[in-house]
Coordinates of C-alpha atoms in Angstrom, one line a residue:
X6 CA -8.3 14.0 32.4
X7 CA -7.5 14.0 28.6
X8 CA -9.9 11.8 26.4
X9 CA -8.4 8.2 25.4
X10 CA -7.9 7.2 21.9
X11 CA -8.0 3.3 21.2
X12 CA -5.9 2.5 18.0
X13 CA -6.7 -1.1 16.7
X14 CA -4.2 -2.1 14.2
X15 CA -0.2 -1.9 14.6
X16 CA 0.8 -1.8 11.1
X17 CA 2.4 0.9 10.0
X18 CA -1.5 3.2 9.6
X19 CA -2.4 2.9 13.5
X20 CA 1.7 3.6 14.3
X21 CA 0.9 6.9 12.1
X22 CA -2.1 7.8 13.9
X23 CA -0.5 7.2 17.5
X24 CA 2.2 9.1 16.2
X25 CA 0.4 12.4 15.1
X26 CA -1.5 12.0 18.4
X27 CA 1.4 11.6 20.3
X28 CA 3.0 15.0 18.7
X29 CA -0.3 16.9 19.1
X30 CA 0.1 20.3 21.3
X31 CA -2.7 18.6 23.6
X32 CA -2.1 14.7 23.4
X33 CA -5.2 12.7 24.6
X34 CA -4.2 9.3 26.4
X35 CA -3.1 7.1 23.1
X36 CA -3.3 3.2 23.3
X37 CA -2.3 0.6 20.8
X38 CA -3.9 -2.5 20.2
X39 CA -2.4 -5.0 17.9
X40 CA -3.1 -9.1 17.6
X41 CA -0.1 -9.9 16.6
X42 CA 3.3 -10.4 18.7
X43 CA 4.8 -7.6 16.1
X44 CA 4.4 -4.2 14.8
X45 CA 4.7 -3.4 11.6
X46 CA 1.9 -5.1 9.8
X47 CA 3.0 -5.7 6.0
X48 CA 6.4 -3.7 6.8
X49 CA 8.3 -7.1 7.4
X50 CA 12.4 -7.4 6.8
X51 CA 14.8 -10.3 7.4
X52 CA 17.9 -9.0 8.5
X53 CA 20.5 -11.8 8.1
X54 CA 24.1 -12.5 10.6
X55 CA 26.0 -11.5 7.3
X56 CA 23.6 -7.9 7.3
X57 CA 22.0 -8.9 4.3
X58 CA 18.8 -7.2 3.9
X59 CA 15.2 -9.6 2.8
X60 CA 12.1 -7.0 2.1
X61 CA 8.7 -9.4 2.3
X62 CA 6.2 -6.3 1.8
X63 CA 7.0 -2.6 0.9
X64 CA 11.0 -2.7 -0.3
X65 CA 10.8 1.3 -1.3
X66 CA 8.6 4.4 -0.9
X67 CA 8.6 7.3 -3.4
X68 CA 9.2 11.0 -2.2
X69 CA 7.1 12.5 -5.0
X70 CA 3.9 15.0 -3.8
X71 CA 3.0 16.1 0.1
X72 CA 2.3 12.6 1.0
X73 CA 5.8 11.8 0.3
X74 CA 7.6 14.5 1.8
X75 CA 5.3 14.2 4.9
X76 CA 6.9 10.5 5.4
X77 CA 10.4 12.2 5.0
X78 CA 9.5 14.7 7.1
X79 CA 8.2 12.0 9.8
X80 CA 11.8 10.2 8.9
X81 CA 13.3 13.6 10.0
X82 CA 12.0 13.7 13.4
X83 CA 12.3 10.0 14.4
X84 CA 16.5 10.8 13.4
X85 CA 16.6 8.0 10.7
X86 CA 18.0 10.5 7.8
X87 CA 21.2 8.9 8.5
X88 CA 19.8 5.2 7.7
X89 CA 18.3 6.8 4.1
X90 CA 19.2 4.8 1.5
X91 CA 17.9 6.8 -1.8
X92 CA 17.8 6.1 -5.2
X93 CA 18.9 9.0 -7.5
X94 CA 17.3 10.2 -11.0
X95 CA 20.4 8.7 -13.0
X96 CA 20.4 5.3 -11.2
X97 CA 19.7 2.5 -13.3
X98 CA 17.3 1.6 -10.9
X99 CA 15.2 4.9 -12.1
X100 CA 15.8 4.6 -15.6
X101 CA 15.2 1.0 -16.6
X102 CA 12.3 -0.7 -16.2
X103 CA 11.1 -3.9 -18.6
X104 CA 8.5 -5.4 -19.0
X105 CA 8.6 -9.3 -20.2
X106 CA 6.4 -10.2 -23.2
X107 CA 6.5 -12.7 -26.3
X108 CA 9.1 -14.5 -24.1
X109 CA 11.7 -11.6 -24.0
X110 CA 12.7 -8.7 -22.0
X111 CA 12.0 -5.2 -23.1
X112 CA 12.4 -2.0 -21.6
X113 CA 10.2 0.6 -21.1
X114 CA 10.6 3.5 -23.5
X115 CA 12.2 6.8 -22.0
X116 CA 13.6 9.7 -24.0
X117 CA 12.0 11.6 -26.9
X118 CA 13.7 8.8 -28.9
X119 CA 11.4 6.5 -27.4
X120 CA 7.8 8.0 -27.9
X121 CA 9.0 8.8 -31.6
X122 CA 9.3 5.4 -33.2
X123 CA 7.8 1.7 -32.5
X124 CA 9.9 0.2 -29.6
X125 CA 8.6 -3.5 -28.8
X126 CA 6.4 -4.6 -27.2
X127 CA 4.5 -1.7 -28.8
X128 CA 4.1 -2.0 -32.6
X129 CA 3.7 1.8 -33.1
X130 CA 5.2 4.7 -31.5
X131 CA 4.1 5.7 -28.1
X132 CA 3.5 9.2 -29.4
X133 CA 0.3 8.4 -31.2
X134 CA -1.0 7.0 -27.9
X135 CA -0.3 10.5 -26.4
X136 CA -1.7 12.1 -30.1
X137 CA -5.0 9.5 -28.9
X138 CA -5.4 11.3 -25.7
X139 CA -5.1 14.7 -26.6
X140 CA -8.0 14.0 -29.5
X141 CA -10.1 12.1 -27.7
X142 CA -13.5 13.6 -25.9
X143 CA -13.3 13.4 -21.8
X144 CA -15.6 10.7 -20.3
X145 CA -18.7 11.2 -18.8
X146 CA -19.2 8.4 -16.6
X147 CA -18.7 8.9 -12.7
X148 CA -16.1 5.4 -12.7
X149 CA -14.3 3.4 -15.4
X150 CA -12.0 0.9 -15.6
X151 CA -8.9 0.9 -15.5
X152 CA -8.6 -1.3 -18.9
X153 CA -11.4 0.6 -20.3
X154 CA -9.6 4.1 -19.5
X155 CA -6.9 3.5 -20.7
X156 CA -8.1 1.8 -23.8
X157 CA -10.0 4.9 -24.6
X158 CA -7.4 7.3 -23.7
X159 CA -3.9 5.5 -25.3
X160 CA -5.5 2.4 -27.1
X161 CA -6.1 -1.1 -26.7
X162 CA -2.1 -2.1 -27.0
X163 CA -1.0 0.3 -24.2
X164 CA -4.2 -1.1 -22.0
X165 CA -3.7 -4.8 -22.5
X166 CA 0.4 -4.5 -22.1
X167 CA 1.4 -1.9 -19.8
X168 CA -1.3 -0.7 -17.7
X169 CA -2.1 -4.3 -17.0
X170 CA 1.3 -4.9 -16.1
X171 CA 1.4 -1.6 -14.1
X172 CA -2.0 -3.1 -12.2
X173 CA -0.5 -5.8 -11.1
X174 CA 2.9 -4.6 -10.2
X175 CA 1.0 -2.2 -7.9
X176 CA -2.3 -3.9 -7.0
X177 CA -1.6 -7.6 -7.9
X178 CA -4.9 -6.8 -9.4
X179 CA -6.7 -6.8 -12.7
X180 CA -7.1 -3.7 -14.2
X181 CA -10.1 -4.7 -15.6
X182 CA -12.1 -4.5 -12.6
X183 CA -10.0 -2.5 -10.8
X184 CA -11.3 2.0 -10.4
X185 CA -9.6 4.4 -12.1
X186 CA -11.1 7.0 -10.1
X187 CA -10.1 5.3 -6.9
X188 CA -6.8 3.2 -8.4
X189 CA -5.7 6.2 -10.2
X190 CA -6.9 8.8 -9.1
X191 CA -4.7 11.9 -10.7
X192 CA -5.1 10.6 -13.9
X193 CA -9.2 10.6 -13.1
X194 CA -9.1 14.0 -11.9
X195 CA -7.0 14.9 -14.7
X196 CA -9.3 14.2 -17.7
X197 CA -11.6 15.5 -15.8
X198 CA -9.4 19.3 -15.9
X199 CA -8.4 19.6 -18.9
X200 CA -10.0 16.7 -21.4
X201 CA -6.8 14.7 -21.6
X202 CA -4.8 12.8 -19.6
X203 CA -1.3 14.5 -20.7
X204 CA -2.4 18.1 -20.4
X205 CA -3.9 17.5 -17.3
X206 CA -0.7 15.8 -15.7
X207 CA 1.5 18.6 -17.6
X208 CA -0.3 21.3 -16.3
X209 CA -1.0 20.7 -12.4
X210 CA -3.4 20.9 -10.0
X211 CA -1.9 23.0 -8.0
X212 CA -1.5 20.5 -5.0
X213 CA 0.0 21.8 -2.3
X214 CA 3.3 20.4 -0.9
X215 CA 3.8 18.6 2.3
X216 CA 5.9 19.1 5.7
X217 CA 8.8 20.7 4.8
X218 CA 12.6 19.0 5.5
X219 CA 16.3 18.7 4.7
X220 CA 15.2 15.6 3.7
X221 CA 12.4 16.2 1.7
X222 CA 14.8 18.9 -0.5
X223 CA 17.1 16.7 -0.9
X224 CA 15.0 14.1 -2.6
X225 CA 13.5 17.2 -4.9
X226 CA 16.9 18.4 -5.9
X227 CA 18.9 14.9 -6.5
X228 CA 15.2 13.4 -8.2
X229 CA 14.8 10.5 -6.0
X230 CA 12.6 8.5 -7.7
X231 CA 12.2 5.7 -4.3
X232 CA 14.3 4.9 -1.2
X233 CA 14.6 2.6 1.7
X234 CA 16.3 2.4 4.9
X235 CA 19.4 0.7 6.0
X236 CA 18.0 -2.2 8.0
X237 CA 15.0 -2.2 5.6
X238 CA 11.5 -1.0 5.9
X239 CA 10.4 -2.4 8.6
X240 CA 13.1 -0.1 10.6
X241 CA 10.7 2.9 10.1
X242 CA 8.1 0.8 12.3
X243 CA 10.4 -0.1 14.8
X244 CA 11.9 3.5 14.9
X245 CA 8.3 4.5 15.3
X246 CA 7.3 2.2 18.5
X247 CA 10.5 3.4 20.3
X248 CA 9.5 7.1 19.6
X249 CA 5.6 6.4 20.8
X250 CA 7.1 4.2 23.9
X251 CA 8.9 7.4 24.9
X252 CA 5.7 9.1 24.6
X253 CA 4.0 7.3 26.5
X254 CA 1.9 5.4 24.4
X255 CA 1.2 2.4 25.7
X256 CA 1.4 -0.6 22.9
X257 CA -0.1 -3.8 23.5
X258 CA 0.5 -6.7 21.2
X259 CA -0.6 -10.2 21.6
X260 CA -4.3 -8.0 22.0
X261 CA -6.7 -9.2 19.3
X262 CA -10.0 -7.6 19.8
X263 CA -13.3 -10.0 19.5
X264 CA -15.8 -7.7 19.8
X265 CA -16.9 -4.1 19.8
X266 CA -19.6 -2.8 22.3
X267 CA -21.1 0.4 23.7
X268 CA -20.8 0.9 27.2
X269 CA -24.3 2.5 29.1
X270 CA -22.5 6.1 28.9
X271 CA -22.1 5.8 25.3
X272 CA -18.4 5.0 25.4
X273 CA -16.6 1.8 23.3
X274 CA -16.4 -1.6 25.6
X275 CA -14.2 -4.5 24.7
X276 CA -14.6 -7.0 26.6
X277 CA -13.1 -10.0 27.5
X278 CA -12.9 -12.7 25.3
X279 CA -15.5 -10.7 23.1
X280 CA -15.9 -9.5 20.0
X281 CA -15.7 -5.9 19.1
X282 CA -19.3 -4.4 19.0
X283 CA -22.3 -2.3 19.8
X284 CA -25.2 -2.8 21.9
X285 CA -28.3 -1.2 20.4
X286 CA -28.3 2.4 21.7
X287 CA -31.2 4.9 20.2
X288 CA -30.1 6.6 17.3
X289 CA -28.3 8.8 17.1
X290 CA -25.4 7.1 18.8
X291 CA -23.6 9.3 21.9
X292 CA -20.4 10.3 21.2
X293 CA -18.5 9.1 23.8
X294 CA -16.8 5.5 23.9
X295 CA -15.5 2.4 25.5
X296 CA -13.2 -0.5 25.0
X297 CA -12.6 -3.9 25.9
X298 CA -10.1 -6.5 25.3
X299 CA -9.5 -10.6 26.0
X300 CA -7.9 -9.8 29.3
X301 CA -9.9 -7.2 30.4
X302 CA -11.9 -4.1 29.8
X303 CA -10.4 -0.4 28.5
X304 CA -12.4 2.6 28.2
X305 CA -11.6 4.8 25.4
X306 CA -13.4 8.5 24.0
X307 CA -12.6 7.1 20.4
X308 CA -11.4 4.4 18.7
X309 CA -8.8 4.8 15.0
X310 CA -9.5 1.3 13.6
X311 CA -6.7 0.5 10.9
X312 CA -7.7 -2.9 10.5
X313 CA -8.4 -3.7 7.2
X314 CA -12.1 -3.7 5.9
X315 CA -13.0 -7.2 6.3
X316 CA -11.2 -7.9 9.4
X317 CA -13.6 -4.7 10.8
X318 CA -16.6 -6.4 9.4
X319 CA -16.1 -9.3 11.0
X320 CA -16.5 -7.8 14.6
X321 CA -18.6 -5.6 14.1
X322 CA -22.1 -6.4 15.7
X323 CA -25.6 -7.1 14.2
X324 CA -26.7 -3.6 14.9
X325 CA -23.9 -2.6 12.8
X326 CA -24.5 -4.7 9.8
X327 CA -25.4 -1.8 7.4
X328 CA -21.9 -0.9 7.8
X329 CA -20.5 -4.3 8.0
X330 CA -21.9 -4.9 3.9
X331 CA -20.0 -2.1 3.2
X332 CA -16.8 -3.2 4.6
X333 CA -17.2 -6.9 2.9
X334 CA -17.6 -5.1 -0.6
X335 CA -13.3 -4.1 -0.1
X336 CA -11.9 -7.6 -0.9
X337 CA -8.2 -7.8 -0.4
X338 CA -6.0 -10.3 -2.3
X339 CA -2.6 -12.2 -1.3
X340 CA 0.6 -12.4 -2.6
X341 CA 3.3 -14.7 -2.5
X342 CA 6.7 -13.1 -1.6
X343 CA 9.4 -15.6 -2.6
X344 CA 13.2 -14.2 -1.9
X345 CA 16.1 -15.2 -3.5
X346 CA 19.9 -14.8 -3.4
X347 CA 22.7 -16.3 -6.1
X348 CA 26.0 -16.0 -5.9
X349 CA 28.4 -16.3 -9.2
X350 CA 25.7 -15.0 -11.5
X351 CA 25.1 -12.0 -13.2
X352 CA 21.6 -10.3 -15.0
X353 CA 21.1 -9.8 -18.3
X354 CA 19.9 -6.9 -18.0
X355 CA 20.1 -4.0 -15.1
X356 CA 17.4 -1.9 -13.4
X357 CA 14.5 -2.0 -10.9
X358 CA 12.7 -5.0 -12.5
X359 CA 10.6 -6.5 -14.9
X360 CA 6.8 -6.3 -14.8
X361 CA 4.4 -9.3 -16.7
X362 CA 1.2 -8.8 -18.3
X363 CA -1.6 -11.5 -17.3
X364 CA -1.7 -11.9 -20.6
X365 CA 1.7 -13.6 -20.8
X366 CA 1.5 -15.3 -17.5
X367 CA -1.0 -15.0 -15.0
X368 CA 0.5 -16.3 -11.7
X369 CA 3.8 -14.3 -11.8
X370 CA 3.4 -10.7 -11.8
X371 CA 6.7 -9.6 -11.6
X372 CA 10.5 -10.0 -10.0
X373 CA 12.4 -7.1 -8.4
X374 CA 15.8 -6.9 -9.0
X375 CA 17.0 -5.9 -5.5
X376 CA 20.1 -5.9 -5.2
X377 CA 20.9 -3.2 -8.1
X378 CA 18.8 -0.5 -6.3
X379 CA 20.0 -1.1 -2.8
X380 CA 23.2 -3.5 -3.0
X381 CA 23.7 -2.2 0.7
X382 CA 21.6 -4.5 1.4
X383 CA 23.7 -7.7 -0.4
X384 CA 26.0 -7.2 3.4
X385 CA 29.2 -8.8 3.1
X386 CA 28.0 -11.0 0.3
X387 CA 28.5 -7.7 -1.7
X388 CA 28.6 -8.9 -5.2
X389 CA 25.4 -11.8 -4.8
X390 CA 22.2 -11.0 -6.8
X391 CA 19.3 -10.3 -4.8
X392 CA 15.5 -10.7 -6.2
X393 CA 11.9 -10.8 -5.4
X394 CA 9.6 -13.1 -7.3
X395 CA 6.2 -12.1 -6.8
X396 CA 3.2 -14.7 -7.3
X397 CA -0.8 -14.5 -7.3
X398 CA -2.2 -11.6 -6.1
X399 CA -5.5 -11.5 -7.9
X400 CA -4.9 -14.9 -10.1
X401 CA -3.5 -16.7 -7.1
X402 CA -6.9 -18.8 -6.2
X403 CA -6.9 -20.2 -10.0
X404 CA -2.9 -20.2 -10.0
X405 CA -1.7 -21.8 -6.5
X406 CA -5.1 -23.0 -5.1
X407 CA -5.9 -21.6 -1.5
X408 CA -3.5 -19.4 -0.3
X409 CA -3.5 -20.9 3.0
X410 CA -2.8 -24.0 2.9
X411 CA -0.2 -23.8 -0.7
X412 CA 3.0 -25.8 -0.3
X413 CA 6.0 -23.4 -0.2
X414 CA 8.1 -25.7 -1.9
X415 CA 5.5 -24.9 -4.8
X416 CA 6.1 -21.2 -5.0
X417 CA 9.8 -21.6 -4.7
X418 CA 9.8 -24.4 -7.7
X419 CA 7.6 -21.7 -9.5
X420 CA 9.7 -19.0 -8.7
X421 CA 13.0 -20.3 -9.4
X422 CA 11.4 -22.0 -13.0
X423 CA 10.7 -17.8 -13.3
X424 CA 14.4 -16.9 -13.1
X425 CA 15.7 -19.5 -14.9
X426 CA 13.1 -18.9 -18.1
X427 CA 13.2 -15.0 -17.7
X428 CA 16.6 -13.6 -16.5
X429 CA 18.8 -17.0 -17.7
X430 CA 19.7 -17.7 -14.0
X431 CA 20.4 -21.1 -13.8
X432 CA 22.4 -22.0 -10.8
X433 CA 20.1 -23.0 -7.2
X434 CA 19.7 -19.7 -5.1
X435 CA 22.1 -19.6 -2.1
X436 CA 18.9 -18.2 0.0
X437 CA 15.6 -18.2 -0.5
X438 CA 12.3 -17.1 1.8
X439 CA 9.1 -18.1 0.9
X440 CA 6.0 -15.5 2.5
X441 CA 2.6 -16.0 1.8
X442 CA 0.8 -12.3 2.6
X443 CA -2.6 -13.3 3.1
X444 CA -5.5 -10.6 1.6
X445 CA -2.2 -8.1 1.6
X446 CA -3.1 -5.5 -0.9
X447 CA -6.8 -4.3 -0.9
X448 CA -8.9 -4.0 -4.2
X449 CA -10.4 -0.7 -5.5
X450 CA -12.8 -2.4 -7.4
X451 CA -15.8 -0.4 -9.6
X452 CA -17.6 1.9 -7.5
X453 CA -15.5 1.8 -4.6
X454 CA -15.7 5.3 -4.1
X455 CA -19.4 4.7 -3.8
X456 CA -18.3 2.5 -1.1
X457 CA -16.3 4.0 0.8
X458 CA -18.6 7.6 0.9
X459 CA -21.5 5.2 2.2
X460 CA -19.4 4.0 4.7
X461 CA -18.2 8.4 6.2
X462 CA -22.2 8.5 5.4
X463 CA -23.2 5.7 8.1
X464 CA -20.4 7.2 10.7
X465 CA -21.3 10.6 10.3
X466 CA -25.4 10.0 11.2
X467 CA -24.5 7.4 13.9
X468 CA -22.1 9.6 15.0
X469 CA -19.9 7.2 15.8
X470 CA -16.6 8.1 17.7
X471 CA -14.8 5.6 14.9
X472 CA -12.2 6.6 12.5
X473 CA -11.7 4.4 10.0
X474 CA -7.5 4.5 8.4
X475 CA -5.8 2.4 6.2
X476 CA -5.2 0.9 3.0
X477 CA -8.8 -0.2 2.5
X478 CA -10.1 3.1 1.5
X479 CA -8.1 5.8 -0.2
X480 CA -4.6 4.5 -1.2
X481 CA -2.7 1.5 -0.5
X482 CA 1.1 2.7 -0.7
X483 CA 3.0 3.4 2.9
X484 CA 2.6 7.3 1.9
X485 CA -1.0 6.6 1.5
X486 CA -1.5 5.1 4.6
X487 CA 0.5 7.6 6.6
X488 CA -1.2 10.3 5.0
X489 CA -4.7 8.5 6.2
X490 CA -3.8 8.6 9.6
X491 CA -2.6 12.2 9.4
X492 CA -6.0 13.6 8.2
X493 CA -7.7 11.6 10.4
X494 CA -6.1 12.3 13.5
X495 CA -6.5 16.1 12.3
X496 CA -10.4 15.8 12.5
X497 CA -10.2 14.1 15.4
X498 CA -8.5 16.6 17.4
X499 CA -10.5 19.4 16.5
X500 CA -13.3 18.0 18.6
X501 CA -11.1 16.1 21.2
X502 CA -8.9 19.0 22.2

């Protein structure tokens, strides 16, 4: 008999992990558990009669490094290469990105023209920043903040603009209590090489690339800089659950787990109507497990929970509470998704979007201009503009008050007042969606990486047969979260086949 493996979580981390179990040379018996009556997690499209596309989570993923071409190379083999919808090097999508400040729009520098003399928001040149990094010493301290990185590397005006901006535009979060070592974690490391920032990013690490594909070359040589899918993101996820059906993996939604226990032998119980959890075995812990579920009980060898942190805390037994704390110390924030589609309009400006600084406005951190790097996805209304306001994240509490109870009518008011002030777009949308993703995006916060090596710590001397995946801990981009589930199924293996 081969060992069962539980996966908790259908987003698109625990479709990863069944996947790379499913293609291992010795599968073990793979089952998916999610609560929902969908997979997909924050990968969530709207596909419209007319075929126009609405993104509510992830709208692109980036090809760069061997995360990226292992996603391609995972696009390759579920046959969706025809469905790629990239984004060249010389799109306007690639090129232009703004940031809005002092009430105006103003793009990013690019070019050696732009480094070389002031271009607003930035009262000097960007190349004394870059002068800055190359001067200053290397820190010393094993974390920093974001803010305070920066600051010391590039100065205070590239901190408190666009690496704020960038913060929230990738986080929703503040970058001053955000991790650079976690958040940013090339930059970290490359201070650490070679003293600056720059020379560290100019000269390598020597990281070694991923999965080799057509695809993957393709992006290299044309300089994709993102790309999405025809019927949106949340085709990969769906693409995925036909390819693990066929594999006989056997997906159960509608299967929230309550509690998490150890049967007698040592294997992970769920049992009905219960929470996940452990009864109190001597330590260390065997290494064999069982689960159970509301309608009834599953054994399983090993369990992959991609749940997020706090979700796993929650069912997680007293015995377990050491690494329960842990868990609760990875807050996640929400963000308010508000789509919209004009007809009969046209944007002052074209490109992938515009970033804000909290210093400007807290609530809205940015709008996505959609429909200029995929207007396949406008469908017949081919010329319409398509955008994504995004609201909250970190500021939402003090912004929208509790993010589940808000009025959507609220966020759309705020989000059309957004588009009227900053892109001149007066006329009522023809569409609009209004999403409210609870705790969406996780928060590296100061010692996270603390954190999160407490947490391996607890596992490994329990010996727990629990993987933990996800963008809790190391990453929260769809690469990231496929490349989770790829290592850990890879360590998994090695003592399960």
């Amino acid at each position: 008999m081969p060992p069962t493996v539980a996966v908790v979580g259908g987003g698109i981390s625990g479709l990863a992990a069944c996947y790379y179990l499913a293609r291992s040379p010795n599968p073990p018996k793979v089952l998916l558990l999610e609560a929902s009556a969908r997979l997909g997690g924050w990968l969530q499209s709207t596909r419209t009669a007319e075929g126009t596309v609405f993104e509510h989570g992830p709208r692109g993923i980036r090809p760069g490094g061997a995360v990226g071409a292992d996603t391609l190379h995972m696009v390759s083999q579920l046959g969706l290469e025809g469905d790629i919808l990239p984004v060249p090097g010389d799109h306007l999508a690639s090129r232009n990105r703004f940031l809005y400040t002092g009430g105006a729009l103003h793009k990013l520098p690019s070019g050696l023209g732009g480094l070389l003399q002031p271009v607003p928001p930035f009262s000097r040149a960007l190349i004394w920043s870059g002068l800055q990094d190359l001067l200053a010493p290397a820190g010393t301290e094993p974390d920093e903040s974001v803010h305070s990185f920066a600051q010391r590397r590039f100065g205070r005006e590239v901190a408190d603009i666009a690496v704020d901006s960038l913060c929230r535009g990738v986080f929703a979060g503040d970058c001053r209590a955000l991790s650079v070592r976690c958040c940013f974690p090339a930059l970290f490391q490359a201070e650490r090489r070679r003293r600056s920032v720059l020379l560290g990013l100019a000269l390598g690490s020597g990281e070694q690339r991923g999965a080799e594909s057509e695809l993957s070359r393709r992006a290299r040589s044309e300089r994709w800089s993102q790309w999405s899918l025809r019927g949106g993101m949340e085709s990969l996820a769906q693409a995925l659950g036909t390819f693990l059906r066929q594999s006989g993996v056997e997906l159960r939604c509608q299967a929230p787990l309550r509690r998490l226990q150890r049967h007698r032998d040592g294997r992970w119980q769920c049992p009905q109507d219960a929470r996940l959890s452990f009864p109190v075995p001597p330590p260390p812990l065997l290494s064999f497990p069982q689960l159970a579920l509301p309608d009834g009980t599953i054994t399983a060898d090993h369990v992959v929970s991609a749940l997020p942190a706090a979700a796993l805390a929650e069912v997680l037994p007293p015995e377990a509470e050491q690494l329960a704390q842990e868990l609760r110390r990875i807050p996640a924030v929400p963000v308010a998704v508000v789509n919209l589609q004009y007809q009969g309009v046209t944007l002052p400006v074209t490109g992938f979007g515009h970033l804000v600084p909290s210093s400007e406005d807290a609530s809205l951190l940015g709008i996505v201009y959609d429909s200029v790097a995929f207007p396949q996805h406008n469908g017949t209304a081919a010329s319409s503009v398509r955008l994504t306001v995004m609201l909250g994240g970190a500021w939402f509490q003090q912004s929208f008050g509790d993010p589940a109870s808000v009025a959507p009518a609220l966020l759309l008011q705020r989000a059309q007042a957004a588009v009227r002030e900053q892109l001149g777009l007066e006329p009522a949308p023809t569409h609009s969606i209004v999403r409210v993703q609870q705790a969406c995006i996780p928060q590296y916060t100061l010692g996270h990486w603390r954190r999160t090596e407490r947490i391996r710590q607890f596992l490994a001397e329990q010996q727990l047969p629990l993987s933990l995946i996800g963008a809790s801990y190391a990453g929260v981009s769809v690469n990231d979260c496929i490349a989770s589930a790829k290592a850990a199924v890879g360590q998994l293996l090695g003592g399960l086949c």
